[in-house]
CSV table of C-alpha atoms in Angstrom, one decimal:
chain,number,residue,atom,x,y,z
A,23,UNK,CA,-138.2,-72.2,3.3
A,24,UNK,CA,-140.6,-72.3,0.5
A,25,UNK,CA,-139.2,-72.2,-3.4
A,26,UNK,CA,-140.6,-70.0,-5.8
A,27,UNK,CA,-141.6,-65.9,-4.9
A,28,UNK,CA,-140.0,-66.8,-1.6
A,29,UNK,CA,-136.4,-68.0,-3.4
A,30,UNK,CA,-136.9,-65.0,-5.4
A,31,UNK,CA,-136.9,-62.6,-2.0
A,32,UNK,CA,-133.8,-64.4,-0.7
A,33,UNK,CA,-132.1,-63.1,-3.8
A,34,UNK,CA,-133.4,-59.6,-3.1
A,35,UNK,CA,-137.8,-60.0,-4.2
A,36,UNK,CA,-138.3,-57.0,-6.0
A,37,UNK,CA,-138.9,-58.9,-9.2
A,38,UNK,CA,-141.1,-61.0,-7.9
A,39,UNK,CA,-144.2,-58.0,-7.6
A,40,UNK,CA,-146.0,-56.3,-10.4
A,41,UNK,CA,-147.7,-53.6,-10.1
A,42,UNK,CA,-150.4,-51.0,-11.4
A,43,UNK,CA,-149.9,-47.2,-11.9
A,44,UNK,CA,-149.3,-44.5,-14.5
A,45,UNK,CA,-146.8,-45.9,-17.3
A,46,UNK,CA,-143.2,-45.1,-16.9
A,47,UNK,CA,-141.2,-42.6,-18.1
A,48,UNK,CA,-138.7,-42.5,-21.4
A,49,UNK,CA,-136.9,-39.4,-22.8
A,50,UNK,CA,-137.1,-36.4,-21.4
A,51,UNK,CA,-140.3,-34.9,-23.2
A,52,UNK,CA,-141.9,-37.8,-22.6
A,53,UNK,CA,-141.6,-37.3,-19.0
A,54,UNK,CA,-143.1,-33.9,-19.1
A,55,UNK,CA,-146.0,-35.3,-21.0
A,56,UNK,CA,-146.4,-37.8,-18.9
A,57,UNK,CA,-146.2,-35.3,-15.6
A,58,UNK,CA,-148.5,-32.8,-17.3
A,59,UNK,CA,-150.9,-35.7,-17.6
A,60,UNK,CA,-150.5,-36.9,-13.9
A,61,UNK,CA,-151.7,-33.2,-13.1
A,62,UNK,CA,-154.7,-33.6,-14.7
A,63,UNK,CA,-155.5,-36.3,-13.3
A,64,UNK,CA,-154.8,-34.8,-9.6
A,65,UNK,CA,-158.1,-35.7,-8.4
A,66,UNK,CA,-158.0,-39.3,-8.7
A,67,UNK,CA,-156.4,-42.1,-6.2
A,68,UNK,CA,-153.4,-43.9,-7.4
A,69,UNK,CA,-153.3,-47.0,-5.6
A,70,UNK,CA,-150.5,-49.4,-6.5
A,71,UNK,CA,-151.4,-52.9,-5.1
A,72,UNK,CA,-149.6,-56.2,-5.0
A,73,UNK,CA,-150.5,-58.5,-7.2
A,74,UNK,CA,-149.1,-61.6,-5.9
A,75,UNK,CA,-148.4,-62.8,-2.6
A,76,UNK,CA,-145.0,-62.2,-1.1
A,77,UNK,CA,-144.5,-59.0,0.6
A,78,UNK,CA,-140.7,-58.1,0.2
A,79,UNK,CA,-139.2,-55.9,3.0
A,80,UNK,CA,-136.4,-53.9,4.0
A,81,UNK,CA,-135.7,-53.6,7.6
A,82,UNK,CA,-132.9,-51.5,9.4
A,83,UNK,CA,-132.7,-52.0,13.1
A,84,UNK,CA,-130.2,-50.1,15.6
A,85,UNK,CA,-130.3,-50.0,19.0
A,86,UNK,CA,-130.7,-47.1,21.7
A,87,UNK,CA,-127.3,-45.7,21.0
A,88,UNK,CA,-128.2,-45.9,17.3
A,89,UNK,CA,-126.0,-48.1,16.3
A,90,UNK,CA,-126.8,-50.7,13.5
A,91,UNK,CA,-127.3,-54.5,14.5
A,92,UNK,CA,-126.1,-56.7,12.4
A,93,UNK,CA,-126.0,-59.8,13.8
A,94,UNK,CA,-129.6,-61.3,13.9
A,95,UNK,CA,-131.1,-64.0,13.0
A,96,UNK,CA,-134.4,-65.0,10.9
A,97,UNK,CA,-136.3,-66.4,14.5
A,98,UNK,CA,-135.0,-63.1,16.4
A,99,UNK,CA,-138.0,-61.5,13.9
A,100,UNK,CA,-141.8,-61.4,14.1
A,101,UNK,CA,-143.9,-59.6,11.2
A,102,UNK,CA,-147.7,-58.4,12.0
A,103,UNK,CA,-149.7,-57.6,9.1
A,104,UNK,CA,-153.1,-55.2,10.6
A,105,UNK,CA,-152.2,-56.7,14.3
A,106,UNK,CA,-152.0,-60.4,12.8
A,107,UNK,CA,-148.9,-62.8,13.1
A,108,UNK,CA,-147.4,-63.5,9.4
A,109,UNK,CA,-145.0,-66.9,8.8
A,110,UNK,CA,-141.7,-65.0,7.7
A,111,UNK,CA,-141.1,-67.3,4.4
A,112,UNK,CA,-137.6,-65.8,3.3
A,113,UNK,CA,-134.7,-64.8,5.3
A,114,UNK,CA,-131.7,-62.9,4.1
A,115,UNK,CA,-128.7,-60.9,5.3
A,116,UNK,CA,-126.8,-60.7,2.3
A,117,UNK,CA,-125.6,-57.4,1.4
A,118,UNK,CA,-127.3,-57.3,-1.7
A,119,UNK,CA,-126.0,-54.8,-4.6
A,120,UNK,CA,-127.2,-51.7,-4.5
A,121,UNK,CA,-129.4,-49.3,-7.3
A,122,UNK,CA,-130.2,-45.8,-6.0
A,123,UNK,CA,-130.8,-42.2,-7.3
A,124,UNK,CA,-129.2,-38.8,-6.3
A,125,UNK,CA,-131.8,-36.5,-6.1
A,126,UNK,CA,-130.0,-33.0,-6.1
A,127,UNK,CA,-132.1,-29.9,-5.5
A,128,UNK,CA,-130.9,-26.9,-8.3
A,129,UNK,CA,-133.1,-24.5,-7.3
A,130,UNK,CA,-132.2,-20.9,-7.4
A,131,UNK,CA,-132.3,-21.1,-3.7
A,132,UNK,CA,-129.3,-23.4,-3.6
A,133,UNK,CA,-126.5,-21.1,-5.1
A,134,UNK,CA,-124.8,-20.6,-2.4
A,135,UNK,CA,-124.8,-24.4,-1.1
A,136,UNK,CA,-124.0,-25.6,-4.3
A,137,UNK,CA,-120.4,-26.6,-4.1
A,138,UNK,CA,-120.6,-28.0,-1.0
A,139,UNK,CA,-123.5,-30.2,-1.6
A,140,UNK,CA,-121.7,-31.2,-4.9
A,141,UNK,CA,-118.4,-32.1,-3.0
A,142,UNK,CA,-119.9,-34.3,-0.8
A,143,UNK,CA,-122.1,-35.9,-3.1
A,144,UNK,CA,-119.2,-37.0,-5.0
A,145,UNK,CA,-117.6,-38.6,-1.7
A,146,UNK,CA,-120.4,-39.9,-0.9
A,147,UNK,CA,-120.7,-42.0,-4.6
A,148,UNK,CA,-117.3,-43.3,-3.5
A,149,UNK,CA,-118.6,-45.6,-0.9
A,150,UNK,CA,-120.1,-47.6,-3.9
A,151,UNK,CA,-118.7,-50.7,-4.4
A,152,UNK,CA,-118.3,-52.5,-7.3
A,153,UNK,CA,-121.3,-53.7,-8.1
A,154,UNK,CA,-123.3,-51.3,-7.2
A,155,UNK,CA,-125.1,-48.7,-9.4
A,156,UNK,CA,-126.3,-45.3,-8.9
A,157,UNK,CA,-128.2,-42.3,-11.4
A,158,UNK,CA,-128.3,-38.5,-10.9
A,159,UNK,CA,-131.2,-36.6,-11.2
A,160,UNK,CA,-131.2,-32.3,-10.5
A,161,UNK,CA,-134.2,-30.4,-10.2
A,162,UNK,CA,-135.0,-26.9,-10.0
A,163,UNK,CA,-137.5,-25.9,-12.7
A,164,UNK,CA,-137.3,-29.0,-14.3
A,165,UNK,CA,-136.2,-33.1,-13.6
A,166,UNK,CA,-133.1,-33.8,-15.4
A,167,UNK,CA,-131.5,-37.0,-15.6
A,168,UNK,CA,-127.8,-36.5,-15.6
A,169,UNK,CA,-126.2,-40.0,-15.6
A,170,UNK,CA,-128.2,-42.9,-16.0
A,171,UNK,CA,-127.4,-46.0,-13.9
A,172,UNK,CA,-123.8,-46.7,-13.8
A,173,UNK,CA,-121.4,-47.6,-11.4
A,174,UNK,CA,-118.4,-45.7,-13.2
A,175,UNK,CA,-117.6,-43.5,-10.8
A,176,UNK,CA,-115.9,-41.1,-12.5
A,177,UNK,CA,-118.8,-40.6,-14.5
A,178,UNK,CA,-121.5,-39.9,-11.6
A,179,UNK,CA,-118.7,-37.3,-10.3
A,180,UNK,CA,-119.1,-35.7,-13.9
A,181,UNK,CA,-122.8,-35.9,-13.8
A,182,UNK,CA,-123.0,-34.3,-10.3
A,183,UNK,CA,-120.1,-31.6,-11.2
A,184,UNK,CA,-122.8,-30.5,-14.4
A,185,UNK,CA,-125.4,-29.0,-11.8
A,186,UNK,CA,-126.2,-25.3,-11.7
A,187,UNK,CA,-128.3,-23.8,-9.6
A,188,UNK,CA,-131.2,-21.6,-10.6
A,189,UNK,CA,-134.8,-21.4,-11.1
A,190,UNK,CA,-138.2,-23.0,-9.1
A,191,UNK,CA,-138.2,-26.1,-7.2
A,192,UNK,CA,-139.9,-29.2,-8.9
A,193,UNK,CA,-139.4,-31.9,-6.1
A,194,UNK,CA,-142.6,-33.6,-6.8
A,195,UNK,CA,-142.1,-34.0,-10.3
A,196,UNK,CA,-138.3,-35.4,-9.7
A,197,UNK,CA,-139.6,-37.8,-7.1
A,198,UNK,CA,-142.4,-39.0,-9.4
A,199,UNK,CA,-139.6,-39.9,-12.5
A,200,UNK,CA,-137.1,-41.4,-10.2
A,201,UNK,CA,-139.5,-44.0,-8.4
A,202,UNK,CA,-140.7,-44.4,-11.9
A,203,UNK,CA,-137.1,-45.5,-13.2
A,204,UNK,CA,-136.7,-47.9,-10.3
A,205,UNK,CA,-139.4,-49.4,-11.3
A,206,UNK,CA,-138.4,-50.4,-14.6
A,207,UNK,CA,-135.3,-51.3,-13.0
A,208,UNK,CA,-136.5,-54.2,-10.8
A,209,UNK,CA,-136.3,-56.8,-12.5
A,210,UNK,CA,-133.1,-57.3,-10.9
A,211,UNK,CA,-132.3,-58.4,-7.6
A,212,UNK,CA,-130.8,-55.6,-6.0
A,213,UNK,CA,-131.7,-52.9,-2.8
A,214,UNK,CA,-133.3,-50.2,-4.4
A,215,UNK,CA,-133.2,-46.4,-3.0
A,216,UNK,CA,-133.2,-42.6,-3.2
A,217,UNK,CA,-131.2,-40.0,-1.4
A,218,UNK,CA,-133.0,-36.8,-2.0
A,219,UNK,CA,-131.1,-33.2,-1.0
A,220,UNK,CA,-133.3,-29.8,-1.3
A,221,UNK,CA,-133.5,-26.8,0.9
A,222,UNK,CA,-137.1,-26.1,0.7
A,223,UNK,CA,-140.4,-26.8,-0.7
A,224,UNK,CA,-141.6,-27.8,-3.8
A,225,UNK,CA,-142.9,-24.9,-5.6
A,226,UNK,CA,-143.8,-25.7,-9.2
A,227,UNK,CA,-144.5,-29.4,-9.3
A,228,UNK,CA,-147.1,-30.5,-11.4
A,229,UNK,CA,-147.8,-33.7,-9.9
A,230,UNK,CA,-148.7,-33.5,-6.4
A,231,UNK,CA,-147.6,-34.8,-3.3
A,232,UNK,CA,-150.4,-37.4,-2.6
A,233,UNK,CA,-149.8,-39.0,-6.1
A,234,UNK,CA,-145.6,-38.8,-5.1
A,235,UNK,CA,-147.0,-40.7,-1.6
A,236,UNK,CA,-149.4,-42.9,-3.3
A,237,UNK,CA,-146.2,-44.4,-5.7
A,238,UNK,CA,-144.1,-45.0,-2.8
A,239,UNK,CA,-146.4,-47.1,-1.0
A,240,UNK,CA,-146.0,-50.1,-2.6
A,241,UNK,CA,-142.3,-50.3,-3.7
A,242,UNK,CA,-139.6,-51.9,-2.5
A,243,UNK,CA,-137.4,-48.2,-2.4
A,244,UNK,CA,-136.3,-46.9,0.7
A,245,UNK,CA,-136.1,-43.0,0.9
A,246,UNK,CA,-133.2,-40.9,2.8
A,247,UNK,CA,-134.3,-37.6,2.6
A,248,UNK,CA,-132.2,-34.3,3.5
A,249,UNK,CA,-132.8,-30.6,4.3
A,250,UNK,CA,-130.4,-28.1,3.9
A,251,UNK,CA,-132.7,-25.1,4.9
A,252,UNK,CA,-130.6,-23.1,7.3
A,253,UNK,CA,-131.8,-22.0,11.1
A,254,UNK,CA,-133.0,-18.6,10.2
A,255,UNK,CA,-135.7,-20.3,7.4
A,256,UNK,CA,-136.9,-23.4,10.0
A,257,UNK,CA,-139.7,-21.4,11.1
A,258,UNK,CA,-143.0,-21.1,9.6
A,259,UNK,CA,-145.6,-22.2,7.5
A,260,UNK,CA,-143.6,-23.1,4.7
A,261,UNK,CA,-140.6,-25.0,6.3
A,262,UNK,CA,-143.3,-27.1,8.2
A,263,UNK,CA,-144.8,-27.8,4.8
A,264,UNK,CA,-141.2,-28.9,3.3
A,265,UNK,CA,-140.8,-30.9,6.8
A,266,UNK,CA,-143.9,-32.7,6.6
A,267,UNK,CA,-142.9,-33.7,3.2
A,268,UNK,CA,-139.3,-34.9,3.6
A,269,UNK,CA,-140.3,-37.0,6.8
A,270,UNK,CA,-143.3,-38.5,5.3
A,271,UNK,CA,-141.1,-39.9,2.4
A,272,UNK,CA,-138.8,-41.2,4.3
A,273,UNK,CA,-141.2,-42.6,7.3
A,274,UNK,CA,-143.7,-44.5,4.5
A,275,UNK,CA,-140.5,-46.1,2.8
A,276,UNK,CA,-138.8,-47.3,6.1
A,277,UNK,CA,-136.0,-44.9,5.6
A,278,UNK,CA,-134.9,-41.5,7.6
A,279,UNK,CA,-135.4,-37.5,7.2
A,280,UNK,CA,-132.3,-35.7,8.3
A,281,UNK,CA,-132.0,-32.3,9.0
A,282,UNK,CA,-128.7,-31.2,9.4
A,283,UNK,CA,-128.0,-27.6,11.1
A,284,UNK,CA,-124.9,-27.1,9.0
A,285,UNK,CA,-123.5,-27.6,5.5
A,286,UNK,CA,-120.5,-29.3,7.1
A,287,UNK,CA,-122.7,-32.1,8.6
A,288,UNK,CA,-123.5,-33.0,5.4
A,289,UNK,CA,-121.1,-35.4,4.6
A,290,UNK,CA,-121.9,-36.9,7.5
A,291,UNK,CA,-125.5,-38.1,7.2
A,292,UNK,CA,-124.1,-39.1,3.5
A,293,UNK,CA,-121.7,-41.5,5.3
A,294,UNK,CA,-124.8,-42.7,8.1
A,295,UNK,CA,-126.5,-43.7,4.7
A,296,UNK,CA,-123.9,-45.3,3.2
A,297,UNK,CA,-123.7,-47.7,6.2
A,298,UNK,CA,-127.4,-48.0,6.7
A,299,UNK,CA,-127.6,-49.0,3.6
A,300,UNK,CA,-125.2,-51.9,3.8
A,301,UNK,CA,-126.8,-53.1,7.3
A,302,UNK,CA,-130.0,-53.7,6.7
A,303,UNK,CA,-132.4,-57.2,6.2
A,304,UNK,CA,-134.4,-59.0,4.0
A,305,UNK,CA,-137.7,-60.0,5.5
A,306,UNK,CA,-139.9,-61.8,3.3
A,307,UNK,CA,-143.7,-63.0,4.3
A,308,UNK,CA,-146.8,-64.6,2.3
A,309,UNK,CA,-149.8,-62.7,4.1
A,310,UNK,CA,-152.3,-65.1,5.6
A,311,UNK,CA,-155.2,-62.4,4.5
A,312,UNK,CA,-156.8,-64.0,1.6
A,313,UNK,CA,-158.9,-60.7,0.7
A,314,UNK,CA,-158.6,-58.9,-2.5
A,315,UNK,CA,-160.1,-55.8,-1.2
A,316,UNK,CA,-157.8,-53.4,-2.2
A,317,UNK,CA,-157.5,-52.2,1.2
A,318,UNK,CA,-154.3,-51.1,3.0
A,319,UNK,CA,-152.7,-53.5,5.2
A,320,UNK,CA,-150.2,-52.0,8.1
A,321,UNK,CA,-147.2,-53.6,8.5
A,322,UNK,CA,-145.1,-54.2,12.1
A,323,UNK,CA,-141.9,-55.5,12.4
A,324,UNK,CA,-140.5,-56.5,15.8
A,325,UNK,CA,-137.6,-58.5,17.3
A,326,UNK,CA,-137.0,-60.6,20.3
A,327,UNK,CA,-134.9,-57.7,21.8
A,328,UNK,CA,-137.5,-55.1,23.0
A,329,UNK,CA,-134.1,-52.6,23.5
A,330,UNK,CA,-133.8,-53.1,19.5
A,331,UNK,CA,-136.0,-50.1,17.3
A,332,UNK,CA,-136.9,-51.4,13.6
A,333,UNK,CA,-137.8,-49.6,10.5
A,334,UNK,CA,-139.4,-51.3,7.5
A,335,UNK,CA,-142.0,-49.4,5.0
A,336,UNK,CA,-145.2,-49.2,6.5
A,337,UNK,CA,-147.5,-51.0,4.4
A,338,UNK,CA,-149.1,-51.7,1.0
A,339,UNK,CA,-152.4,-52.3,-0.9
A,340,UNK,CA,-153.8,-55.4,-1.1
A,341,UNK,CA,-154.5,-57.1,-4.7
A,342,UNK,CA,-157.7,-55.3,-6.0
């Protein structure tokens, strides 16, 4: 093993990346001035590249039953970056503390979900451990931040009690601020991600959806997303759009899209989370492409067991 950026993966890697984008968020009318200025800027590519060389990753494998495996080792692994073998350079399968964001839709839409998604939110944030941190966020016609990062849990159970439902749905916007607040938080070395509830499309957002995809492609958060749009809606143009967006989060990050047919399977894909989230890797890599061409570079993870599925995010931008 190398010292250095790759030490600095072993011990989670996330601060060992800078990179370029809009500036982050502060107080609350900050953030809408900052989102009213990422809409005018709609028409221009956000590309957030590494800007130096090791590529930190996340990787959850299961097996064809879906159950997590645990048990592997760093030589079990191979990395491809565009087709090409990479030398993995840091190894870990420490169960690193965990930061991560509730997302909770409070659109109008949701009244009649409301307490049930709130209930088993608040179970959910009792599978944190000690040293782990989470921060609510709600959305409906605006991104709130309810609780910042804390791992009182009597205080995230407050912050997620506080939502009320009503008004439009601004799930681009809250996506935008919450990968922007992980950012600032990566300095330290910790498995960073966002579980995202809403039951339907974003309707209001000012920030699009490209700039939201554009963000997540080069950080280290993993996405969990969830649908709570019942049978009779999951037809049409518009639950296709809110499918294409859930499911693209969650594919480019290496996480998972769920969409449960009932409210009381909620609680379960909460606890498959939970337990994903304390299963997964640390792969960490030093790509042997010395081009800064700002392109985007594919990433494949595979394991010696071809029976074995992987999930990792799927790429990044090279340094420009």
């Amino acid at each position: 093993m190398r010292s250095g950026p790759a030490h600095a993966a072993r011990h989670g890697g996330s601060g060992s990346r800078r990179r370029r984008g809009l500036r982050g968020i502060g107080t609350a009318a900050a953030g809408a001035a900052l989102l009213a200025g990422a809409a005018a800027l709609a028409q221009q590519t956000y590309q957030f590249r590494v800007t130096v060389d090791l590529i930190s990753l996340n990787v959850t494998v299961t097996d064809a039953r879906d159950r997590f495996i645990t048990d592997l080792i760093e030589q079990d692994f191979r990395v491809y970056e565009d087709g090409i073998p990479q030398e993995i350079e840091a190894f870990s399968r420490e169960d690193l503390p965990i930061r991560m964001i509730l997302l909770l839709d409070t659109s109008a839409s949701m009244v009649d979900k409301m307490q049930f998604a709130q209930e088993a939110a608040v179970r959910f944030t009792r599978t944190l451990r000690t040293e782990d941190v989470a921060q609510v966020v709600e959305f409906g016609s605006h991104a709130n931040i309810l609780q910042k990062f804390t791992g009182d849990l009597g205080r995230l159970e407050n912050a997620i009690r506080m939502t009320q439902a009503g008004g439009t749905t601004k799930l681009h916007n809250a996506m935008y601020i919450s990968l922007r607040s992980l950012e600032r938080q990566r300095m330290e070395a910790r498995r960073q991600a966002i579980i995202l509830l809403s039951d339907g499309r974003d309707t209001s957002s000012l920030v699009t959806f490209e700039q939201v995809l554009e963000l997540t492609k080069d950080t280290d958060v993993v996405i969990y997303t969830i649908s709570l749009q019942n049978t009779a809606r999951r037809r049409g143009r518009q639950f296709s759009e809110a499918r294409h967006v859930l499911e693209n989060l969650a594919q480019e990050t290496g996480g998972q899209a769920f969409f449960p047919a009932a409210l009381v399977e909620l609680e379960s894909v909460y606890a498959r989370i939970a337990q994903e989230l304390s299963s997964q890797y640390n792969v960490g890599y030093i790509s042997n492409n010395p081009r800064q061409d700002g392109a985007w570079r594919r990433i494949v993870v595979q394991t010696s067991r071809p029976d074995l599925k992987v999930r990792t995010k799927l790429g990044y931008y090279a340094p420009g």
